[in-house]
Amino acid sequence: MQKKKLGKTNLDVSVIGFGGIPVQRISHEEAKLVVRAAVDKGLNFFDTARNYTDSEEKIGSALKGLRHKIVIATKALGRDKDTMEKEIELSLKNFQTDYIDLYQFHNVKTEQDLEKILGPGGALEALVQAKEQGKIRYIGITGHVEKTLIKALDAFEFSTVQFPRNYIEDTAEKELFPLARKKNMGIIIMKPLAGGAFSNTNLALRYLLGQDYSTVIPGMDTIEQINANLDLGINFIPLSKEEVIKLEQEAQELGPKFCRRCEYCKPCPQGLDITEFFIIHTYFKRYGLKDRIITRYNNMSIMADQCIECGICETKCPYELPIKKMLKEIHADLKI
Ligand code: SF4
Ligand code: SF4
């Protein structure tokens, strides 16, 4: 597996890293098999988060005995010093380690968020202190709102920035990533498959592997995914013109307003499985599974028309999707 320097840190990371969200869906035993298979194929960068339920624990226990050759990155939503101190201790416990290589501020959205983190008694103090104590090695930041992260990069010398980037989403290439490169920061690519929206994983990942990023971290929870994705980083083959056209066609079909399955919108007070509606609607529109999807939808105990339009989900969606309106369209398409 090819490795790259993670910005100005002294860490070398595999060009394909491990996104920790899907590990939540599988058992501890399965997680161990998947994680070990990834390490056997040369992947050394694992990224997860405190709030991905038991993902830290599963990855941590799967990596027992391998710590010396692995780079662990995690992140937490703590915004004040006390909360962040506790988050760091929990991460250390979950990973069964005495240091985390990269600790990141998770999903920094607003300027208020940033002010809280950087201000007196803010979470940055906890990370700086943990770094001095040897509990963490480097400090990074993640998010979906470019202007907030640009402000953050101007305000503090972070080692890394993690931001969504895929064939459709290239906004970060205008200002954020050039700034990160100027500062010699590591660039970690999340949502490389646009939350699973790209059906051709091979093309979507190879597109990114051909760009100037430190590591690309698709979520993986099966051995098949590990083998298919990691082979692309072992024998990288740039996209041909025909393959770029194929990706472009898929991007056109998806359009700009689609769900990336990040699940930040959840929970819905009415119990609607918002992401599931978007997933099955995509299958309905794109993959010729109309009858099966209509049956599936009409068997759901809570359908999209149960939305009371409270709008809570829309305030949490980092992509500012008009969820209420989209749910109405889904119901109109699928209800019989
Ligand atoms: S707007 Fe509808 S889907 Fe969104 S949180 Fe409210 S009830 Fe749930
Ligand atoms: S609707 Fe928005 S917040 Fe919810 S999963 Fe999709 S992209 Fe994420």
CSV table of C-alpha atoms and ligand atoms in Angstrom, one decimal, residues 258-265 274-275 278 316-319 321 323, ligand 2:
chain,number,residue,atom,x,y,z
A,258,PHE,CA,-28.7,14.4,-2.4
A,259,CYS,CA,-28.4,12.7,0.9
A,260,ARG,CA,-24.8,11.7,1.9
A,261,ARG,CA,-26.1,9.4,4.7
A,262,CYS,CA,-24.1,11.1,7.4
A,263,GLU,CA,-27.1,10.8,9.8
A,264,TYR,CA,-26.5,14.1,11.5
A,265,CYS,CA,-30.2,14.8,11.0
A,274,ILE,CA,-34.8,9.8,7.2
A,275,THR,CA,-31.7,8.3,5.7
A,278,PHE,CA,-33.4,8.7,0.8
A,316,LYS,CA,-28.8,19.6,11.6
A,317,CYS,CA,-28.1,18.6,7.9
A,318,PRO,CA,-24.7,19.9,7.0
A,319,TYR,CA,-25.7,19.9,3.3
A,321,LEU,CA,-31.1,19.7,2.2
A,323,ILE,CA,-35.6,17.4,3.9
B,2,SF4,S1,-30.4,14.3,5.2
B,2,SF4,FE1,-28.6,15.5,5.5
B,2,SF4,S2,-28.0,15.1,7.7
B,2,SF4,FE2,-29.5,13.5,7.1
B,2,SF4,S3,-28.2,11.8,6.4
B,2,SF4,FE3,-28.7,13.0,4.6
B,2,SF4,S4,-27.0,14.4,4.3
B,2,SF4,FE4,-26.9,13.6,6.4
